[in-house]
PDB file of C-alpha atoms in Angstrom:
ATOM      1  CA  GLY A 228      -0.751   8.081  15.049  1.00 83.00           C
ATOM      2  CA  ILE A 229      -1.003   4.335  15.157  1.00 89.00           C
ATOM      3  CA  GLN A 230       2.285   2.415  15.260  1.00 93.00           C
ATOM      4  CA  VAL A 231       2.819  -0.761  13.272  1.00 97.00           C
ATOM      5  CA  GLU A 232       5.687  -3.146  13.973  1.00 98.00           C
ATOM      6  CA  GLN A 233       6.505  -6.195  11.932  1.00 98.00           C
ATOM      7  CA  SER A 234       8.760  -9.053  12.884  1.00 98.00           C
ATOM      8  CA  PRO A 235      11.094 -10.503  11.994  1.00 98.00           C
ATOM      9  CA  PRO A 236      12.609  -7.901   9.652  1.00 97.00           C
ATOM     10  CA  ASP A 237      14.352 -10.627   7.658  1.00 97.00           C
ATOM     11  CA  LEU A 238      13.648 -14.314   7.303  1.00 97.00           C
ATOM     12  CA  ILE A 239      15.539 -16.923   5.323  1.00 97.00           C
ATOM     13  CA  LEU A 240      13.949 -20.314   4.760  1.00 96.00           C
ATOM     14  CA  GLN A 241      14.608 -23.475   2.894  1.00 97.00           C
ATOM     15  CA  GLU A 242      12.000 -24.394   0.324  1.00 97.00           C
ATOM     16  CA  GLY A 243       9.255 -26.465   1.934  1.00 97.00           C
ATOM     17  CA  ALA A 244       9.567 -24.877   5.373  1.00 98.00           C
ATOM     18  CA  ASN A 245       6.750 -23.093   7.187  1.00 97.00           C
ATOM     19  CA  SER A 246       6.922 -19.566   8.548  1.00 96.00           C
ATOM     20  CA  THR A 247       5.003 -17.111  10.692  1.00 98.00           C
ATOM     21  CA  LEU A 248       5.170 -13.354  10.209  1.00 98.00           C
ATOM     22  CA  ARG A 249       3.894 -11.042  12.898  1.00 98.00           C
ATOM     23  CA  CYS A 250       2.325  -7.584  12.875  1.00 98.00           C
ATOM     24  CA  ASN A 251       1.742  -5.668  16.114  1.00 98.00           C
ATOM     25  CA  PHE A 252      -0.264  -2.466  16.198  1.00 96.00           C
ATOM     26  CA  SER A 253      -0.624   0.099  18.926  1.00 94.00           C
ATOM     27  CA  ASP A 254      -4.321   0.988  18.813  1.00 91.00           C
ATOM     28  CA  SER A 255      -7.738  -0.246  17.719  1.00 89.00           C
ATOM     29  CA  VAL A 256      -8.087  -0.720  13.983  1.00 90.00           C
ATOM     30  CA  ASN A 257     -10.970  -1.053  11.578  1.00 88.00           C
ATOM     31  CA  ASN A 258      -8.921  -2.385   8.690  1.00 93.00           C
ATOM     32  CA  LEU A 259      -5.907  -4.638   8.406  1.00 97.00           C
ATOM     33  CA  GLN A 260      -4.420  -5.899   5.161  1.00 98.00           C
ATOM     34  CA  TRP A 261      -1.437  -8.099   4.320  1.00 98.00           C
ATOM     35  CA  PHE A 262       0.457  -7.502   1.088  1.00 97.00           C
ATOM     36  CA  HIS A 263       3.245  -9.230  -0.779  1.00 97.00           C
ATOM     37  CA  GLN A 264       5.512  -6.910  -2.742  1.00 95.00           C
ATOM     38  CA  ASN A 265       6.841  -8.772  -5.753  1.00 89.00           C
ATOM     39  CA  PRO A 266      10.217  -8.176  -7.441  1.00 86.00           C
ATOM     40  CA  TRP A 267       8.603  -5.641  -9.793  1.00 88.00           C
ATOM     41  CA  GLY A 268       7.443  -3.582  -6.830  1.00 92.00           C
ATOM     42  CA  GLN A 269       3.748  -4.364  -7.153  1.00 92.00           C
ATOM     43  CA  LEU A 270       1.715  -4.729  -3.974  1.00 93.00           C
ATOM     44  CA  ILE A 271      -0.272  -7.916  -4.150  1.00 93.00           C
ATOM     45  CA  ASN A 272      -3.140  -7.993  -1.681  1.00 93.00           C
ATOM     46  CA  LEU A 273      -3.093 -11.247   0.279  1.00 97.00           C
ATOM     47  CA  PHE A 274      -5.730 -10.721   2.937  1.00 97.00           C
ATOM     48  CA  TYR A 275      -8.201  -8.174   4.168  1.00 96.00           C
ATOM     49  CA  ILE A 276      -8.474  -9.312   7.763  1.00 97.00           C
ATOM     50  CA  PRO A 277      -9.568  -6.768  10.391  1.00 94.00           C
ATOM     51  CA  SER A 278     -10.448  -9.699  12.657  1.00 95.00           C
ATOM     52  CA  GLY A 279     -10.684 -13.482  12.665  1.00 97.00           C
ATOM     53  CA  THR A 280      -8.953 -16.056  10.500  1.00 98.00           C
ATOM     54  CA  LYS A 281      -8.793 -16.574   6.748  1.00 98.00           C
ATOM     55  CA  GLN A 282      -7.088 -19.104   4.537  1.00 98.00           C
ATOM     56  CA  ASN A 283      -6.100 -19.000   0.902  1.00 97.00           C
ATOM     57  CA  GLY A 284      -4.190 -22.047  -0.272  1.00 97.00           C
ATOM     58  CA  ARG A 285      -0.841 -22.270   1.511  1.00 98.00           C
ATOM     59  CA  LEU A 286      -1.380 -18.906   3.188  1.00 98.00           C
ATOM     60  CA  SER A 287      -3.508 -18.086   6.165  1.00 98.00           C
ATOM     61  CA  ALA A 288      -3.857 -15.109   8.467  1.00 98.00           C
ATOM     62  CA  THR A 289      -5.248 -14.417  11.905  1.00 98.00           C
ATOM     63  CA  THR A 290      -5.968 -11.084  13.549  1.00 97.00           C
ATOM     64  CA  VAL A 291      -6.573 -10.901  17.298  1.00 97.00           C
ATOM     65  CA  VAL A 292      -8.020  -7.442  17.850  1.00 93.00           C
ATOM     66  CA  THR A 293      -8.107  -7.633  21.649  1.00 94.00           C
ATOM     67  CA  GLU A 294      -4.355  -8.262  21.726  1.00 96.00           C
ATOM     68  CA  ARG A 295      -3.533  -5.993  18.770  1.00 97.00           C
ATOM     69  CA  TYR A 296      -1.643  -8.333  16.537  1.00 98.00           C
ATOM     70  CA  SER A 297      -1.977 -10.240  13.301  1.00 98.00           C
ATOM     71  CA  LEU A 298      -0.095 -13.282  12.051  1.00 98.00           C
ATOM     72  CA  LEU A 299       0.551 -14.417   8.494  1.00 98.00           C
ATOM     73  CA  TYR A 300       1.333 -18.108   8.055  1.00 98.00           C
ATOM     74  CA  ILE A 301       3.072 -19.465   4.994  1.00 98.00           C
ATOM     75  CA  SER A 302       3.202 -23.228   4.724  1.00 97.00           C
ATOM     76  CA  SER A 303       5.366 -25.321   2.404  1.00 97.00           C
ATOM     77  CA  SER A 304       7.167 -22.220   1.207  1.00 97.00           C
ATOM     78  CA  GLN A 305       8.259 -21.910  -2.429  1.00 96.00           C
ATOM     79  CA  THR A 306      10.942 -19.748  -4.011  1.00 95.00           C
ATOM     80  CA  THR A 307       8.193 -17.632  -5.553  1.00 94.00           C
ATOM     81  CA  ASP A 308       7.104 -16.640  -2.036  1.00 96.00           C
ATOM     82  CA  SER A 309      10.262 -14.549  -1.732  1.00 95.00           C
ATOM     83  CA  GLY A 310       9.783 -10.813  -1.410  1.00 95.00           C
ATOM     84  CA  VAL A 311       8.676  -8.308   1.173  1.00 96.00           C
ATOM     85  CA  TYR A 312       5.496  -8.816   3.162  1.00 98.00           C
ATOM     86  CA  PHE A 313       3.754  -5.724   4.483  1.00 98.00           C
ATOM     87  CA  CYS A 314       1.074  -5.366   7.081  1.00 98.00           C
ATOM     88  CA  ALA A 315      -1.068  -2.218   6.829  1.00 97.00           C
ATOM     89  CA  VAL A 316      -3.587  -1.017   9.383  1.00 96.00           C
ATOM     90  CA  GLU A 317      -6.188   1.684   9.340  1.00 93.00           C
ATOM     91  CA  ASP A 318      -7.308   3.413  12.494  1.00 85.00           C
ATOM     92  CA  TYR A 319     -10.663   5.065  13.113  1.00 80.00           C
ATOM     93  CA  ASN A 320      -9.353   8.293  11.583  1.00 76.00           C
ATOM     94  CA  ASN A 321      -9.006   6.307   8.354  1.00 78.00           C
ATOM     95  CA  ASP A 322      -5.242   6.799   8.226  1.00 80.00           C
ATOM     96  CA  MET A 323      -3.668   3.706   6.687  1.00 89.00           C
ATOM     97  CA  ARG A 324      -0.190   2.986   7.965  1.00 94.00           C
ATOM     98  CA  PHE A 325       2.198   0.345   6.767  1.00 97.00           C
ATOM     99  CA  GLY A 326       4.751  -1.568   8.754  1.00 97.00           C
ATOM    100  CA  ALA A 327       8.374  -1.695   7.677  1.00 97.00           C
ATOM    101  CA  GLY A 328       7.877  -5.160   6.231  1.00 97.00           C
ATOM    102  CA  THR A 329       9.414  -8.612   6.549  1.00 97.00           C
ATOM    103  CA  ARG A 330      11.839  -9.570   3.794  1.00 97.00           C
ATOM    104  CA  LEU A 331      11.436 -13.278   3.084  1.00 97.00           C
ATOM    105  CA  THR A 332      14.003 -15.246   1.131  1.00 96.00           C
ATOM    106  CA  VAL A 333      13.155 -18.834   0.235  1.00 96.00           C
ATOM    107  CA  LYS A 334      16.145 -20.843  -0.938  1.00 97.00           C
ATOM    108  CA  PRO A 335      15.801 -23.852  -3.243  1.00 95.00           C
TER     109      PRO A 335
ATOM    110  CA  GLU B 166     -12.180  -9.175 -11.774  1.00 82.00           C
ATOM    111  CA  PRO B 167     -12.054  -5.349 -11.852  1.00 85.00           C
ATOM    112  CA  GLU B 168      -8.739  -3.804 -10.899  1.00 94.00           C
ATOM    113  CA  VAL B 169      -7.095  -0.448 -10.370  1.00 97.00           C
ATOM    114  CA  THR B 170      -4.797   0.541 -13.222  1.00 97.00           C
ATOM    115  CA  GLN B 171      -1.985   3.085 -13.290  1.00 97.00           C
ATOM    116  CA  THR B 172      -0.061   4.742 -16.093  1.00 97.00           C
ATOM    117  CA  PRO B 173       2.725   5.004 -16.899  1.00 96.00           C
ATOM    118  CA  SER B 174       4.432   2.076 -15.212  1.00 96.00           C
ATOM    119  CA  HIS B 175       7.718   3.988 -15.209  1.00 97.00           C
ATOM    120  CA  GLN B 176       8.320   7.693 -15.673  1.00 97.00           C
ATOM    121  CA  VAL B 177      11.685   9.393 -15.903  1.00 98.00           C
ATOM    122  CA  THR B 178      11.773  13.160 -15.554  1.00 97.00           C
ATOM    123  CA  GLN B 179      14.264  15.918 -14.953  1.00 97.00           C
ATOM    124  CA  MET B 180      14.389  17.872 -11.724  1.00 98.00           C
ATOM    125  CA  GLY B 181      12.065  20.863 -11.831  1.00 97.00           C
ATOM    126  CA  GLN B 182       9.678  19.365 -14.367  1.00 98.00           C
ATOM    127  CA  GLU B 183       5.998  18.746 -13.738  1.00 98.00           C
ATOM    128  CA  VAL B 184       4.690  15.193 -13.814  1.00 98.00           C
ATOM    129  CA  ILE B 185       1.186  13.771 -13.795  1.00 97.00           C
ATOM    130  CA  LEU B 186       0.625  10.229 -12.613  1.00 98.00           C
ATOM    131  CA  ARG B 187      -2.623   8.670 -13.697  1.00 97.00           C
ATOM    132  CA  CYS B 188      -4.882   6.131 -12.066  1.00 98.00           C
ATOM    133  CA  VAL B 189      -8.141   4.549 -13.126  1.00 97.00           C
ATOM    134  CA  PRO B 190      -9.911   3.321  -9.977  1.00 97.00           C
ATOM    135  CA  ILE B 191     -12.443   0.505  -9.998  1.00 96.00           C
ATOM    136  CA  SER B 192     -15.599   1.883 -11.590  1.00 92.00           C
ATOM    137  CA  ASN B 193     -18.066   1.859  -8.685  1.00 91.00           C
ATOM    138  CA  HIS B 194     -15.529   3.057  -6.121  1.00 95.00           C
ATOM    139  CA  LEU B 195     -15.942   6.472  -4.532  1.00 94.00           C
ATOM    140  CA  TYR B 196     -12.895   6.803  -2.260  1.00 95.00           C
ATOM    141  CA  PHE B 197      -9.424   7.277  -3.733  1.00 96.00           C
ATOM    142  CA  TYR B 198      -5.937   7.327  -2.284  1.00 97.00           C
ATOM    143  CA  TRP B 199      -2.310   7.961  -3.211  1.00 98.00           C
ATOM    144  CA  TYR B 200       0.643   6.399  -1.435  1.00 98.00           C
ATOM    145  CA  ARG B 201       4.384   6.699  -1.921  1.00 98.00           C
ATOM    146  CA  GLN B 202       7.234   4.248  -1.338  1.00 97.00           C
ATOM    147  CA  ILE B 203      10.799   5.466  -1.515  1.00 97.00           C
ATOM    148  CA  LEU B 204      13.103   2.636  -2.545  1.00 93.00           C
ATOM    149  CA  GLY B 205      13.792   0.282   0.360  1.00 90.00           C
ATOM    150  CA  GLN B 206      11.397   2.038   2.719  1.00 93.00           C
ATOM    151  CA  LYS B 207       7.841   1.548   3.905  1.00 93.00           C
ATOM    152  CA  VAL B 208       4.762   2.650   2.017  1.00 96.00           C
ATOM    153  CA  GLU B 209       3.515   6.069   3.175  1.00 96.00           C
ATOM    154  CA  PHE B 210       0.073   7.629   2.905  1.00 95.00           C
ATOM    155  CA  LEU B 211      -0.106  10.829   0.851  1.00 96.00           C
ATOM    156  CA  VAL B 212      -3.735  11.810   0.379  1.00 96.00           C
ATOM    157  CA  SER B 213      -7.326  10.598   0.353  1.00 95.00           C
ATOM    158  CA  PHE B 214     -10.033  11.994  -1.925  1.00 95.00           C
ATOM    159  CA  TYR B 215     -13.816  11.759  -1.847  1.00 94.00           C
ATOM    160  CA  ASN B 216     -16.642  13.690  -3.445  1.00 92.00           C
ATOM    161  CA  ASN B 217     -14.204  15.781  -5.479  1.00 92.00           C
ATOM    162  CA  GLU B 218     -12.224  17.042  -2.561  1.00 94.00           C
ATOM    163  CA  ILE B 219      -9.319  16.048  -0.365  1.00 95.00           C
ATOM    164  CA  SER B 220     -10.459  14.241   2.780  1.00 93.00           C
ATOM    165  CA  GLU B 221      -7.089  13.911   4.438  1.00 92.00           C
ATOM    166  CA  LYS B 222      -3.467  14.536   3.587  1.00 93.00           C
ATOM    167  CA  SER B 223      -0.174  13.736   5.231  1.00 93.00           C
ATOM    168  CA  GLU B 224       2.656  16.113   5.988  1.00 93.00           C
ATOM    169  CA  ILE B 225       4.405  14.791   2.875  1.00 94.00           C
ATOM    170  CA  PHE B 226       1.610  16.162   0.680  1.00 96.00           C
ATOM    171  CA  ASP B 227       2.823  19.758   0.474  1.00 94.00           C
ATOM    172  CA  ASP B 228       2.019  22.529  -1.979  1.00 94.00           C
ATOM    173  CA  GLN B 229       3.916  20.911  -4.826  1.00 96.00           C
ATOM    174  CA  PHE B 230       1.392  18.062  -4.899  1.00 97.00           C
ATOM    175  CA  SER B 231      -2.171  18.191  -6.148  1.00 97.00           C
ATOM    176  CA  VAL B 232      -4.857  15.632  -6.990  1.00 97.00           C
ATOM    177  CA  GLU B 233      -7.739  15.782  -9.356  1.00 95.00           C
ATOM    178  CA  ARG B 234     -10.544  13.681 -10.739  1.00 93.00           C
ATOM    179  CA  PRO B 235     -10.803  15.343 -14.151  1.00 87.00           C
ATOM    180  CA  ASP B 236     -13.532  13.044 -15.454  1.00 87.00           C
ATOM    181  CA  GLY B 237     -15.599  10.093 -14.306  1.00 79.00           C
ATOM    182  CA  SER B 238     -12.793   7.588 -14.532  1.00 88.00           C
ATOM    183  CA  ASN B 239      -9.342   9.078 -13.959  1.00 94.00           C
ATOM    184  CA  PHE B 240      -7.704  10.130 -10.699  1.00 96.00           C
ATOM    185  CA  THR B 241      -4.435  12.004 -11.063  1.00 97.00           C
ATOM    186  CA  LEU B 242      -1.515  13.039  -8.887  1.00 98.00           C
ATOM    187  CA  LYS B 243       0.447  16.058 -10.086  1.00 98.00           C
ATOM    188  CA  ILE B 244       3.869  17.020  -8.831  1.00 98.00           C
ATOM    189  CA  ARG B 245       4.518  20.607  -9.887  1.00 96.00           C
ATOM    190  CA  SER B 246       8.280  20.887  -9.728  1.00 95.00           C
ATOM    191  CA  THR B 247       9.935  17.546  -9.116  1.00 97.00           C
ATOM    192  CA  LYS B 248      12.888  17.112  -6.791  1.00 97.00           C
ATOM    193  CA  LEU B 249      15.377  14.275  -6.617  1.00 97.00           C
ATOM    194  CA  GLU B 250      13.743  13.073  -3.397  1.00 96.00           C
ATOM    195  CA  ASP B 251      10.412  12.609  -5.197  1.00 97.00           C
ATOM    196  CA  SER B 252      11.900   9.511  -6.822  1.00 98.00           C
ATOM    197  CA  ALA B 253       9.709   6.701  -5.533  1.00 98.00           C
ATOM    198  CA  MET B 254       6.999   4.210  -6.363  1.00 97.00           C
ATOM    199  CA  TYR B 255       3.566   5.832  -6.298  1.00 98.00           C
ATOM    200  CA  PHE B 256       0.529   3.681  -5.637  1.00 98.00           C
ATOM    201  CA  CYS B 257      -3.096   4.544  -6.207  1.00 98.00           C
ATOM    202  CA  ALA B 258      -5.853   2.768  -4.278  1.00 97.00           C
ATOM    203  CA  SER B 259      -9.634   2.878  -4.227  1.00 96.00           C
ATOM    204  CA  ARG B 260     -12.615   1.402  -2.417  1.00 95.00           C
ATOM    205  CA  PRO B 261     -16.397   1.675  -2.682  1.00 94.00           C
ATOM    206  CA  THR B 262     -16.980   3.180   0.777  1.00 92.00           C
ATOM    207  CA  GLY B 263     -14.913   4.886   3.432  1.00 89.00           C
ATOM    208  CA  LEU B 264     -14.351   1.605   5.232  1.00 89.00           C
ATOM    209  CA  GLY B 265     -13.099  -1.804   4.236  1.00 91.00           C
ATOM    210  CA  GLU B 266     -10.498  -3.174   1.911  1.00 93.00           C
ATOM    211  CA  GLN B 267      -8.447  -0.821  -0.227  1.00 95.00           C
ATOM    212  CA  TYR B 268      -7.636  -2.044  -3.722  1.00 96.00           C
ATOM    213  CA  PHE B 269      -4.163  -1.070  -4.885  1.00 96.00           C
ATOM    214  CA  GLY B 270      -2.906  -0.426  -8.386  1.00 96.00           C
ATOM    215  CA  PRO B 271       0.408  -1.802  -9.676  1.00 95.00           C
ATOM    216  CA  GLY B 272       2.242   1.471  -9.071  1.00 97.00           C
ATOM    217  CA  THR B 273       4.173   4.015 -11.112  1.00 97.00           C
ATOM    218  CA  ARG B 274       7.912   4.153 -10.606  1.00 97.00           C
ATOM    219  CA  LEU B 275       9.013   7.812 -10.810  1.00 98.00           C
ATOM    220  CA  THR B 276      12.679   8.539 -11.354  1.00 98.00           C
ATOM    221  CA  VAL B 277      13.813  12.152 -11.076  1.00 98.00           C
ATOM    222  CA  THR B 278      17.258  12.873 -12.542  1.00 97.00           C
TER     223      THR B 278
END
């Protein structure tokens, strides 16, 4: 099945800093989503982005299908951005697979 | 904005007991999914469901698991005889077609003692 790798596994930032999270995938995909898992364990959908670029406030994401990666940008990070960020991809067999996540800690 | 709901938010059960986790997908959605996340690990696909039957299932989804759409709104996951290793967060998801964004519920935390 499709492999999903996220980097870095852990990231510690000072409040106000910018960050880039990366998701590499091993095969063609027809769906890619970024999630933020909050302290209560809920998966908050950030972006549905099988290709192209999207922006939502301080967050933006880009997926480059030809090179099989996606990037999540967080600008002017806040303590409430802390948590685990997951990338999930779906191949043409409609199997959705999650990466292991990036744990982000934003310090005040 | 419509959303997927799940009940209960937390369920505690004893080993060997049966549990039913409930999900109400978004009303015009036709494709339904269950995922599992053991504490500290990645989210794993369990099963997909369409037109009242299982479309796909993972190797995790063995004979102790079953899914059902008992009426026009609920989608349930039953674990027949729970084991300690079934302790996890269970997420339900839905979408209107077989492609595109999946909408996730808030999850049910299952604790097996």
